């Protein structure tokens, strides 16, 4: 059974691993709602409480799917969802990121309907919106807390200045950002600030979008609607260099009787008990394997070996293409 971790100082407590649900609806190949729902149910049995979704995943489908999976089980789950991400809609048009207060309120009403619930446990702004001062955004989010529609607040991929300003309006419980053995950009500024302010970190993509497990192909082998087709780390010479990094992780894992996914997730868990990784999967077999990471104790020698052979400086290519990187607030 998974243990729990406290995130922030407002009372949010979640399982030490969360389940990333995005891939159940989008970005990582064929989807299978039956298996996805079975995965959510198995996660509850294994002690997961934190389930991560967003308006943008699908768009919309993922919240509906999670709502279906949690029907009759809502009280066992901490639902985290997000607003304010640029989305390609099913009719081919694009909805720009929009964090205007009136839009935040509308999106939350729609998310509640799709999730089939009367409250969202964790509400994140999905990307900082340069058009709307963060004070106004968090002010709207705080209003939803007052109304009981939202319990705890978070931001995604927010930088130091934004987190400070937001936290002054209403305490944040969490910031969600990419954080993994091969993506450590938070260590220099954001993570120390979160610790200063007493805000938890939810680390997404702990498996490097699956690449660290060894099963991911070159970018050009995926169709356009698969995230991996646009991932600079999977392109050309970057892919070759990064394959060597993943191989080093695999070798360290094998020496310790672990799978690479377990070692990668265990590394995140060892960075502090104020951090919760949310590995994504749409299948029970990976979920069960990944859950094993919670029982792994890494000694100083292993952590040092990881630092030596798997770290951001050895990784080729940025984690997003230029268009997506422009949304990251640093
Ligand atoms: N806030 C944000 O901007 C943001 C951005 C990205 C993601 N997220 C959240 O973070 C969650 C996790 O990130 P992610 O899903 O993008 O990346 P991830 O967790 O690093 O990797 C997910 C990929 O790894 C595969 N996988 C999982 N366990 C595996 C195992 N044991 N062996 C081999 N392959 C395995 C999955 O395959 P299958 O899909 O086939 O199971 C999927 O393709 C998402 O689901 C989403 O909720 C948030």
mmCIF file of C-alpha atoms and ligand atoms in Angstrom:
data_model
loop_
_atom_site.group_PDB
_atom_site.id
_atom_site.type_symbol
_atom_site.label_atom_id
_atom_site.label_comp_id
_atom_site.label_asym_id
_atom_site.label_seq_id
_atom_site.Cartn_x
_atom_site.Cartn_y
_atom_site.Cartn_z
ATOM 1 C CA UNK A 1 0.000 0.000 0.000
ATOM 2 C CA UNK A 2 1.266 3.454 -0.828
ATOM 3 C CA UNK A 3 2.023 5.863 1.987
ATOM 4 C CA UNK A 4 0.886 9.491 1.960
ATOM 5 C CA UNK A 5 2.696 12.792 1.653
ATOM 6 C CA UNK A 6 1.639 16.265 2.760
ATOM 7 C CA UNK A 7 1.862 18.953 0.090
ATOM 8 C CA UNK A 8 1.880 22.574 1.159
ATOM 9 C CA UNK A 9 0.554 23.938 4.419
ATOM 10 C CA UNK A 10 -3.181 24.032 3.704
ATOM 11 C CA UNK A 11 -3.892 20.389 4.596
ATOM 12 C CA UNK A 12 -3.500 18.665 1.214
ATOM 13 C CA UNK A 13 -2.430 15.040 1.727
ATOM 14 C CA UNK A 14 -2.074 12.591 -1.169
ATOM 15 C CA UNK A 15 -0.581 9.196 -1.971
ATOM 16 C CA UNK A 16 3.195 9.329 -2.421
ATOM 17 C CA UNK A 17 2.666 8.484 -6.109
ATOM 18 C CA UNK A 18 -0.125 9.982 -8.181
ATOM 19 C CA UNK A 19 -1.546 8.613 -11.402
ATOM 20 C CA UNK A 20 -1.067 10.749 -14.501
ATOM 21 C CA UNK A 21 -4.165 10.212 -16.633
ATOM 22 C CA UNK A 22 -3.311 12.306 -19.706
ATOM 23 C CA UNK A 23 -2.164 9.403 -21.899
ATOM 24 C CA UNK A 24 -5.485 7.642 -21.357
ATOM 25 C CA UNK A 25 -7.011 10.158 -23.771
ATOM 26 C CA UNK A 26 -4.224 11.738 -25.813
ATOM 27 C CA UNK A 27 -0.610 11.982 -26.952
ATOM 28 C CA UNK A 28 0.839 8.494 -26.405
ATOM 29 C CA UNK A 29 -0.723 6.200 -28.975
ATOM 30 C CA UNK A 30 -3.839 4.073 -29.040
ATOM 31 C CA UNK A 31 -6.276 4.581 -26.197
ATOM 32 C CA UNK A 32 -8.500 1.970 -24.565
ATOM 33 C CA UNK A 33 -11.123 3.338 -22.181
ATOM 34 C CA UNK A 34 -11.880 -0.056 -20.610
ATOM 35 C CA UNK A 35 -8.255 -0.671 -19.702
ATOM 36 C CA UNK A 36 -7.865 2.940 -18.564
ATOM 37 C CA UNK A 37 -10.837 2.658 -16.218
ATOM 38 C CA UNK A 38 -9.515 -0.666 -14.924
ATOM 39 C CA UNK A 39 -6.184 1.104 -14.319
ATOM 40 C CA UNK A 40 -7.853 3.808 -12.220
ATOM 41 C CA UNK A 41 -9.672 1.135 -10.196
ATOM 42 C CA UNK A 42 -6.462 -0.847 -9.676
ATOM 43 C CA UNK A 43 -4.726 2.362 -8.612
ATOM 44 C CA UNK A 44 -7.336 2.881 -5.891
ATOM 45 C CA UNK A 45 -6.723 -0.687 -4.678
ATOM 46 C CA UNK A 46 -2.988 -0.011 -4.536
ATOM 47 C CA UNK A 47 -3.511 3.066 -2.397
ATOM 48 C CA UNK A 48 -3.333 5.836 -4.989
ATOM 49 C CA UNK A 49 -5.455 8.818 -4.086
ATOM 50 C CA UNK A 50 -4.067 11.482 -6.464
ATOM 51 C CA UNK A 51 -5.407 11.468 -10.034
ATOM 52 C CA UNK A 52 -4.128 14.085 -12.448
ATOM 53 C CA UNK A 53 -6.170 15.368 -15.381
ATOM 54 C CA UNK A 54 -6.874 18.653 -17.214
ATOM 55 C CA UNK A 55 -9.452 20.393 -19.357
ATOM 56 C CA UNK A 56 -6.897 20.248 -22.169
ATOM 57 C CA UNK A 57 -6.397 16.464 -22.145
ATOM 58 C CA UNK A 58 -8.486 15.209 -25.017
ATOM 59 C CA UNK A 59 -9.500 18.098 -24.911
ATOM 60 C CA UNK A 60 -12.252 17.377 -22.382
ATOM 61 C CA UNK A 61 -12.305 13.569 -22.867
ATOM 62 C CA UNK A 62 -9.908 12.850 -20.032
ATOM 63 C CA UNK A 63 -11.987 14.590 -17.379
ATOM 64 C CA UNK A 64 -15.060 12.702 -18.610
ATOM 65 C CA UNK A 65 -13.181 9.401 -18.518
ATOM 66 C CA UNK A 66 -11.817 10.037 -15.026
ATOM 67 C CA UNK A 67 -15.289 11.049 -13.843
ATOM 68 C CA UNK A 68 -16.669 7.756 -15.194
ATOM 69 C CA UNK A 69 -13.885 5.761 -13.561
ATOM 70 C CA UNK A 70 -14.413 7.427 -10.188
ATOM 71 C CA UNK A 71 -18.222 7.226 -10.184
ATOM 72 C CA UNK A 72 -19.211 5.680 -6.852
ATOM 73 C CA UNK A 73 -15.605 6.006 -5.653
ATOM 74 C CA UNK A 74 -15.264 9.786 -5.583
ATOM 75 C CA UNK A 75 -14.581 10.002 -1.851
ATOM 76 C CA UNK A 76 -11.416 7.891 -2.237
ATOM 77 C CA UNK A 77 -9.836 10.230 -4.782
ATOM 78 C CA UNK A 78 -8.053 13.560 -4.803
ATOM 79 C CA UNK A 79 -8.889 14.964 -8.228
ATOM 80 C CA UNK A 80 -6.437 17.463 -9.653
ATOM 81 C CA UNK A 81 -7.413 19.285 -12.822
ATOM 82 C CA UNK A 82 -6.247 22.344 -14.744
ATOM 83 C CA UNK A 83 -7.475 25.250 -16.840
ATOM 84 C CA UNK A 84 -5.737 27.641 -19.193
ATOM 85 C CA UNK A 85 -3.767 25.638 -21.752
ATOM 86 C CA UNK A 86 -3.803 26.278 -25.512
ATOM 87 C CA UNK A 87 -5.892 23.501 -27.063
ATOM 88 C CA UNK A 88 -6.448 22.133 -30.531
ATOM 89 C CA UNK A 89 -10.174 21.458 -30.651
ATOM 90 C CA UNK A 90 -11.770 18.540 -32.464
ATOM 91 C CA UNK A 91 -13.119 20.851 -35.204
ATOM 92 C CA UNK A 92 -9.523 21.758 -36.069
ATOM 93 C CA UNK A 93 -9.615 25.248 -34.530
ATOM 94 C CA UNK A 94 -7.346 26.361 -31.712
ATOM 95 C CA UNK A 95 -8.464 27.745 -28.344
ATOM 96 C CA UNK A 96 -5.743 29.994 -26.959
ATOM 97 C CA UNK A 97 -4.753 29.780 -23.295
ATOM 98 C CA UNK A 98 -7.196 31.986 -21.393
ATOM 99 C CA UNK A 99 -6.927 32.724 -17.670
ATOM 100 C CA UNK A 100 -9.249 35.728 -17.482
ATOM 101 C CA UNK A 101 -11.116 35.438 -14.150
ATOM 102 C CA UNK A 102 -14.516 35.068 -15.802
ATOM 103 C CA UNK A 103 -13.165 32.289 -18.004
ATOM 104 C CA UNK A 104 -11.591 30.486 -15.025
ATOM 105 C CA UNK A 105 -15.015 30.386 -13.365
ATOM 106 C CA UNK A 106 -16.640 29.043 -16.555
ATOM 107 C CA UNK A 107 -14.003 26.359 -17.047
ATOM 108 C CA UNK A 108 -14.344 25.154 -13.472
ATOM 109 C CA UNK A 109 -18.131 24.796 -13.860
ATOM 110 C CA UNK A 110 -17.553 22.772 -17.039
ATOM 111 C CA UNK A 111 -14.847 20.634 -15.398
ATOM 112 C CA UNK A 112 -17.147 19.877 -12.461
ATOM 113 C CA UNK A 113 -19.836 18.702 -14.899
ATOM 114 C CA UNK A 114 -17.427 16.531 -16.873
ATOM 115 C CA UNK A 115 -15.925 15.019 -13.729
ATOM 116 C CA UNK A 116 -19.382 14.426 -12.246
ATOM 117 C CA UNK A 117 -18.470 15.978 -8.930
ATOM 118 C CA UNK A 118 -19.331 19.039 -6.848
ATOM 119 C CA UNK A 119 -15.741 19.918 -5.982
ATOM 120 C CA UNK A 120 -12.248 19.830 -7.437
ATOM 121 C CA UNK A 121 -9.585 18.924 -4.894
ATOM 122 C CA UNK A 122 -6.653 20.635 -6.602
ATOM 123 C CA UNK A 123 -7.139 23.328 -9.227
ATOM 124 C CA UNK A 124 -4.107 24.356 -11.278
ATOM 125 C CA UNK A 125 -3.559 27.117 -13.740
ATOM 126 C CA UNK A 126 -2.053 24.975 -16.533
ATOM 127 C CA UNK A 127 0.263 27.661 -17.930
ATOM 128 C CA UNK A 128 1.002 31.174 -16.746
ATOM 129 C CA UNK A 129 -0.957 33.581 -18.953
ATOM 130 C CA UNK A 130 1.102 36.703 -19.721
ATOM 131 C CA UNK A 131 -2.086 38.564 -20.665
ATOM 132 C CA UNK A 132 -3.628 38.296 -17.173
ATOM 133 C CA UNK A 133 -1.819 39.383 -13.978
ATOM 134 C CA UNK A 134 -1.355 36.346 -11.748
ATOM 135 C CA UNK A 135 -3.012 38.233 -8.867
ATOM 136 C CA UNK A 136 -6.278 38.326 -10.853
ATOM 137 C CA UNK A 137 -6.030 34.653 -11.773
ATOM 138 C CA UNK A 138 -5.374 33.497 -8.216
ATOM 139 C CA UNK A 139 -8.023 35.902 -6.955
ATOM 140 C CA UNK A 140 -10.577 34.072 -9.129
ATOM 141 C CA UNK A 141 -9.270 30.691 -7.992
ATOM 142 C CA UNK A 142 -9.479 31.805 -4.343
ATOM 143 C CA UNK A 143 -13.105 32.819 -4.910
ATOM 144 C CA UNK A 144 -13.827 29.237 -5.977
ATOM 145 C CA UNK A 145 -12.208 27.970 -2.759
ATOM 146 C CA UNK A 146 -14.486 30.286 -0.774
ATOM 147 C CA UNK A 147 -17.500 28.846 -2.592
ATOM 148 C CA UNK A 148 -16.398 25.277 -1.769
ATOM 149 C CA UNK A 149 -16.002 24.325 -5.428
ATOM 150 C CA UNK A 150 -12.234 23.950 -5.119
ATOM 151 C CA UNK A 151 -10.149 22.802 -2.144
ATOM 152 C CA UNK A 152 -6.484 23.556 -2.906
ATOM 153 C CA UNK A 153 -4.653 25.715 -5.436
ATOM 154 C CA UNK A 154 -1.677 25.143 -7.684
ATOM 155 C CA UNK A 155 0.190 26.531 -10.689
ATOM 156 C CA UNK A 156 1.971 24.604 -13.438
ATOM 157 C CA UNK A 157 5.377 25.495 -14.822
ATOM 158 C CA UNK A 158 5.374 28.820 -12.993
ATOM 159 C CA UNK A 159 8.654 30.629 -12.350
ATOM 160 C CA UNK A 160 9.993 32.127 -9.141
ATOM 161 C CA UNK A 161 8.469 35.602 -9.446
ATOM 162 C CA UNK A 162 5.034 34.278 -10.406
ATOM 163 C CA UNK A 163 4.943 31.758 -7.560
ATOM 164 C CA UNK A 164 5.832 34.467 -5.043
ATOM 165 C CA UNK A 165 3.140 36.848 -6.313
ATOM 166 C CA UNK A 166 0.498 34.116 -6.497
ATOM 167 C CA UNK A 167 1.230 32.774 -3.029
ATOM 168 C CA UNK A 168 0.791 36.261 -1.565
ATOM 169 C CA UNK A 169 -2.807 36.359 -2.859
ATOM 170 C CA UNK A 170 -3.826 32.904 -1.632
ATOM 171 C CA UNK A 171 -1.494 30.166 -0.344
ATOM 172 C CA UNK A 172 -0.594 27.636 -3.011
ATOM 173 C CA UNK A 173 -0.461 24.005 -1.922
ATOM 174 C CA UNK A 174 1.396 22.776 -4.970
ATOM 175 C CA UNK A 175 3.324 23.677 -8.066
ATOM 176 C CA UNK A 176 3.358 21.093 -10.850
ATOM 177 C CA UNK A 177 6.347 21.017 -13.194
ATOM 178 C CA UNK A 178 8.379 18.559 -15.164
ATOM 179 C CA UNK A 179 10.859 16.980 -12.775
ATOM 180 C CA UNK A 180 12.767 13.793 -13.324
ATOM 181 C CA UNK A 181 16.148 12.199 -13.261
ATOM 182 C CA UNK A 182 16.903 13.760 -16.670
ATOM 183 C CA UNK A 183 15.031 17.085 -16.262
ATOM 184 C CA UNK A 184 16.236 18.972 -13.216
ATOM 185 C CA UNK A 185 15.715 22.605 -14.224
ATOM 186 C CA UNK A 186 13.774 23.279 -11.008
ATOM 187 C CA UNK A 187 16.736 22.646 -8.745
ATOM 188 C CA UNK A 188 18.242 26.102 -9.252
ATOM 189 C CA UNK A 189 15.381 28.445 -8.450
ATOM 190 C CA UNK A 190 11.883 27.040 -8.241
ATOM 191 C CA UNK A 191 12.461 24.152 -5.849
ATOM 192 C CA UNK A 192 14.336 26.219 -3.222
ATOM 193 C CA UNK A 193 11.525 28.802 -3.387
ATOM 194 C CA UNK A 194 8.838 26.152 -2.934
ATOM 195 C CA UNK A 195 10.695 24.964 0.158
ATOM 196 C CA UNK A 196 11.040 28.511 1.482
ATOM 197 C CA UNK A 197 7.286 29.088 1.081
ATOM 198 C CA UNK A 198 6.168 25.606 2.162
ATOM 199 C CA UNK A 199 4.647 24.604 -1.186
ATOM 200 C CA UNK A 200 4.722 21.006 -2.423
ATOM 201 C CA UNK A 201 5.945 19.890 -5.847
ATOM 202 C CA UNK A 202 4.083 17.510 -8.128
ATOM 203 C CA UNK A 203 6.602 16.253 -10.666
ATOM 204 C CA UNK A 204 5.272 15.348 -14.079
ATOM 205 C CA UNK A 205 6.892 13.166 -16.741
ATOM 206 C CA UNK A 206 9.032 11.210 -14.244
ATOM 207 C CA UNK A 207 9.668 8.670 -17.020
ATOM 208 C CA UNK A 208 10.733 11.268 -19.581
ATOM 209 C CA UNK A 209 7.466 10.568 -21.451
ATOM 210 C CA UNK A 210 8.408 6.899 -21.442
ATOM 211 C CA UNK A 211 11.831 7.423 -23.048
ATOM 212 C CA UNK A 212 13.731 6.471 -19.900
ATOM 213 C CA UNK A 213 12.134 3.020 -19.918
ATOM 214 C CA UNK A 214 13.748 2.278 -23.273
ATOM 215 C CA UNK A 215 10.626 1.650 -25.331
ATOM 216 C CA UNK A 216 10.274 4.947 -27.200
ATOM 217 C CA UNK A 217 10.974 5.282 -30.938
ATOM 218 C CA UNK A 218 12.424 8.171 -32.951
ATOM 219 C CA UNK A 219 10.187 11.228 -33.357
ATOM 220 C CA UNK A 220 9.588 10.614 -37.070
ATOM 221 C CA UNK A 221 8.098 7.186 -36.363
ATOM 222 C CA UNK A 222 5.081 8.668 -34.580
ATOM 223 C CA UNK A 223 2.037 10.286 -36.202
ATOM 224 C CA UNK A 224 1.501 14.031 -35.912
ATOM 225 C CA UNK A 225 -1.078 13.706 -33.113
ATOM 226 C CA UNK A 226 1.419 11.887 -30.889
ATOM 227 C CA UNK A 227 3.411 14.218 -28.606
ATOM 228 C CA UNK A 228 6.556 12.247 -29.284
ATOM 229 C CA UNK A 229 6.557 13.255 -32.977
ATOM 230 C CA UNK A 230 7.357 16.838 -31.858
ATOM 231 C CA UNK A 231 9.701 16.034 -28.963
ATOM 232 C CA UNK A 232 13.136 17.562 -29.694
ATOM 233 C CA UNK A 233 14.791 14.961 -27.468
ATOM 234 C CA UNK A 234 13.654 12.224 -29.841
ATOM 235 C CA UNK A 235 14.906 13.879 -33.011
ATOM 236 C CA UNK A 236 18.023 13.015 -35.063
ATOM 237 C CA UNK A 237 21.313 13.061 -33.187
ATOM 238 C CA UNK A 238 19.513 14.017 -29.947
ATOM 239 C CA UNK A 239 17.811 10.629 -29.987
ATOM 240 C CA UNK A 240 21.156 8.843 -30.290
ATOM 241 C CA UNK A 241 22.787 10.762 -27.455
ATOM 242 C CA UNK A 242 19.739 10.384 -25.218
ATOM 243 C CA UNK A 243 19.570 6.659 -25.906
ATOM 244 C CA UNK A 244 22.989 6.402 -24.252
ATOM 245 C CA UNK A 245 21.673 8.295 -21.203
ATOM 246 C CA UNK A 246 18.652 5.981 -20.947
ATOM 247 C CA UNK A 247 20.933 2.955 -21.362
ATOM 248 C CA UNK A 248 23.024 4.133 -18.410
ATOM 249 C CA UNK A 249 19.872 4.346 -16.280
ATOM 250 C CA UNK A 250 18.794 0.900 -17.452
ATOM 251 C CA UNK A 251 22.170 -0.571 -16.502
ATOM 252 C CA UNK A 252 22.030 0.983 -13.014
ATOM 253 C CA UNK A 253 18.500 -0.359 -12.586
ATOM 254 C CA UNK A 254 19.415 -3.873 -13.740
ATOM 255 C CA UNK A 255 22.366 -4.028 -11.320
ATOM 256 C CA UNK A 256 19.891 -3.362 -8.503
ATOM 257 C CA UNK A 257 17.175 -5.741 -9.681
ATOM 258 C CA UNK A 258 14.873 -2.861 -10.657
ATOM 259 C CA UNK A 259 13.224 -1.821 -13.873
ATOM 260 C CA UNK A 260 14.311 1.556 -15.313
ATOM 261 C CA UNK A 261 10.843 2.964 -14.575
ATOM 262 C CA UNK A 262 11.146 1.955 -10.929
ATOM 263 C CA UNK A 263 14.599 3.530 -10.594
ATOM 264 C CA UNK A 264 13.484 6.751 -12.311
ATOM 265 C CA UNK A 265 10.423 7.100 -10.075
ATOM 266 C CA UNK A 266 12.334 6.133 -6.928
ATOM 267 C CA UNK A 267 14.880 8.870 -7.734
ATOM 268 C CA UNK A 268 12.100 11.485 -7.686
ATOM 269 C CA UNK A 269 10.714 10.114 -4.409
ATOM 270 C CA UNK A 270 14.197 10.438 -2.883
ATOM 271 C CA UNK A 271 14.457 14.170 -3.673
ATOM 272 C CA UNK A 272 12.276 15.065 -0.677
ATOM 273 C CA UNK A 273 9.023 14.120 1.005
ATOM 274 C CA UNK A 274 7.504 17.378 -0.267
ATOM 275 C CA UNK A 275 7.557 15.949 -3.810
ATOM 276 C CA UNK A 276 5.040 13.596 -5.423
ATOM 277 C CA UNK A 277 5.723 12.124 -8.870
ATOM 278 C CA UNK A 278 2.765 11.332 -11.138
ATOM 279 C CA UNK A 279 3.907 8.693 -13.631
ATOM 280 C CA UNK A 280 1.438 8.365 -16.479
ATOM 281 C CA UNK A 281 0.042 5.117 -17.767
ATOM 282 C CA UNK A 282 -3.089 3.706 -19.280
ATOM 283 C CA UNK A 283 -2.421 0.082 -18.377
ATOM 284 C CA UNK A 284 -2.499 -1.935 -15.188
ATOM 285 C CA UNK A 285 0.754 -3.769 -15.905
ATOM 286 C CA UNK A 286 2.815 -0.548 -15.974
ATOM 287 C CA UNK A 287 0.898 0.836 -12.988
ATOM 288 C CA UNK A 288 1.781 -2.197 -10.885
ATOM 289 C CA UNK A 289 5.414 -2.078 -11.970
ATOM 290 C CA UNK A 290 5.662 1.650 -11.246
ATOM 291 C CA UNK A 291 4.063 1.277 -7.830
ATOM 292 C CA UNK A 292 7.009 -0.923 -6.849
ATOM 293 C CA UNK A 293 9.163 2.226 -6.880
ATOM 294 C CA UNK A 294 7.621 3.286 -3.573
ATOM 295 C CA UNK A 295 9.359 0.353 -1.832
ATOM 296 C CA UNK A 296 12.800 1.086 -3.268
ATOM 297 C CA UNK A 297 15.452 2.493 -0.935
ATOM 298 C CA UNK A 298 18.288 4.131 -2.853
ATOM 299 C CA UNK A 299 21.641 4.416 -1.094
ATOM 300 C CA UNK A 300 24.036 7.344 -1.463
ATOM 301 C CA UNK A 301 26.207 5.352 -3.859
ATOM 302 C CA UNK A 302 23.292 4.743 -6.236
ATOM 303 C CA UNK A 303 22.194 8.372 -6.108
ATOM 304 C CA UNK A 304 25.777 9.443 -6.873
ATOM 305 C CA UNK A 305 25.984 6.969 -9.771
ATOM 306 C CA UNK A 306 22.762 8.406 -11.195
ATOM 307 C CA UNK A 307 24.101 11.956 -10.858
ATOM 308 C CA UNK A 308 27.200 10.946 -12.776
ATOM 309 C CA UNK A 309 25.525 9.275 -15.735
ATOM 310 C CA UNK A 310 21.939 10.576 -15.989
ATOM 311 C CA UNK A 311 21.513 14.314 -15.562
ATOM 312 C CA UNK A 312 20.180 17.225 -17.577
ATOM 313 C CA UNK A 313 23.642 18.327 -18.766
ATOM 314 C CA UNK A 314 24.116 15.007 -20.568
ATOM 315 C CA UNK A 315 20.728 15.189 -22.275
ATOM 316 C CA UNK A 316 20.539 16.502 -25.841
ATOM 317 C CA UNK A 317 17.737 18.849 -26.825
ATOM 318 C CA UNK A 318 15.146 20.868 -24.929
ATOM 319 C CA UNK A 319 12.113 19.145 -23.405
ATOM 320 C CA UNK A 320 9.675 21.095 -25.580
ATOM 321 C CA UNK A 321 9.814 22.586 -29.061
ATOM 322 C CA UNK A 322 10.071 26.399 -29.353
ATOM 323 C CA UNK A 323 6.309 26.940 -29.539
ATOM 324 C CA UNK A 324 5.616 24.956 -26.355
ATOM 325 C CA UNK A 325 8.706 26.300 -24.571
ATOM 326 C CA UNK A 326 7.337 29.829 -25.012
ATOM 327 C CA UNK A 327 4.582 28.914 -22.527
ATOM 328 C CA UNK A 328 7.051 27.986 -19.794
ATOM 329 C CA UNK A 329 7.362 30.818 -17.245
ATOM 330 C CA UNK A 330 11.017 31.064 -16.228
HETATM 331 N N1 LIG B 1 1.261 20.111 -16.123
HETATM 332 C C1 LIG B 1 1.715 19.795 -17.308
HETATM 333 O O1 LIG B 1 1.999 20.665 -18.136
HETATM 334 C C2 LIG B 1 1.890 18.361 -17.670
HETATM 335 C C3 LIG B 1 2.599 18.002 -18.828
HETATM 336 C C4 LIG B 1 2.738 16.648 -19.125
HETATM 337 C C5 LIG B 1 2.186 15.694 -18.279
HETATM 338 N N2 LIG B 1 1.480 16.063 -17.175
HETATM 339 C C6 LIG B 1 0.870 15.086 -16.265
HETATM 340 O O2 LIG B 1 1.881 14.224 -15.807
HETATM 341 C C7 LIG B 1 1.533 12.872 -16.065
HETATM 342 C C8 LIG B 1 2.779 12.054 -16.302
HETATM 343 O O3 LIG B 1 3.499 12.517 -17.425
HETATM 344 P P1 LIG B 1 3.471 11.763 -18.822
HETATM 345 O O4 LIG B 1 2.422 10.737 -18.790
HETATM 346 O O5 LIG B 1 3.424 12.811 -19.861
HETATM 347 O O6 LIG B 1 4.929 11.135 -18.913
HETATM 348 P P2 LIG B 1 5.660 9.960 -18.106
HETATM 349 O O7 LIG B 1 4.926 9.611 -16.879
HETATM 350 O O8 LIG B 1 7.080 10.360 -17.994
HETATM 351 O O9 LIG B 1 5.597 8.759 -19.170
HETATM 352 C C9 LIG B 1 4.397 8.231 -19.643
HETATM 353 C C10 LIG B 1 4.728 7.256 -20.759
HETATM 354 O O10 LIG B 1 5.511 6.181 -20.229
HETATM 355 C C11 LIG B 1 4.880 4.937 -20.492
HETATM 356 N N3 LIG B 1 5.100 4.083 -19.310
HETATM 357 C C12 LIG B 1 4.574 4.227 -18.074
HETATM 358 N N4 LIG B 1 5.032 3.285 -17.241
HETATM 359 C C13 LIG B 1 5.869 2.510 -17.975
HETATM 360 C C14 LIG B 1 6.645 1.368 -17.680
HETATM 361 N N5 LIG B 1 6.675 0.848 -16.455
HETATM 362 N N6 LIG B 1 7.390 0.807 -18.680
HETATM 363 C C15 LIG B 1 7.371 1.341 -19.935
HETATM 364 N N7 LIG B 1 6.663 2.438 -20.275
HETATM 365 C C16 LIG B 1 5.915 3.016 -19.295
HETATM 366 C C17 LIG B 1 3.422 5.248 -20.732
HETATM 367 O O11 LIG B 1 2.890 4.254 -21.561
HETATM 368 P P3 LIG B 1 1.303 3.972 -21.710
HETATM 369 O O12 LIG B 1 0.673 5.307 -21.966
HETATM 370 O O13 LIG B 1 1.241 3.082 -22.880
HETATM 371 O O14 LIG B 1 0.811 3.349 -20.469
HETATM 372 C C18 LIG B 1 3.504 6.624 -21.398
HETATM 373 O O15 LIG B 1 3.740 6.476 -22.778
HETATM 374 C C19 LIG B 1 0.578 12.963 -17.264
HETATM 375 O O16 LIG B 1 -0.218 11.793 -17.384
HETATM 376 C C20 LIG B 1 -0.203 14.210 -16.929
HETATM 377 O O17 LIG B 1 -1.239 13.906 -16.010
HETATM 378 C C21 LIG B 1 1.349 17.388 -16.850
#
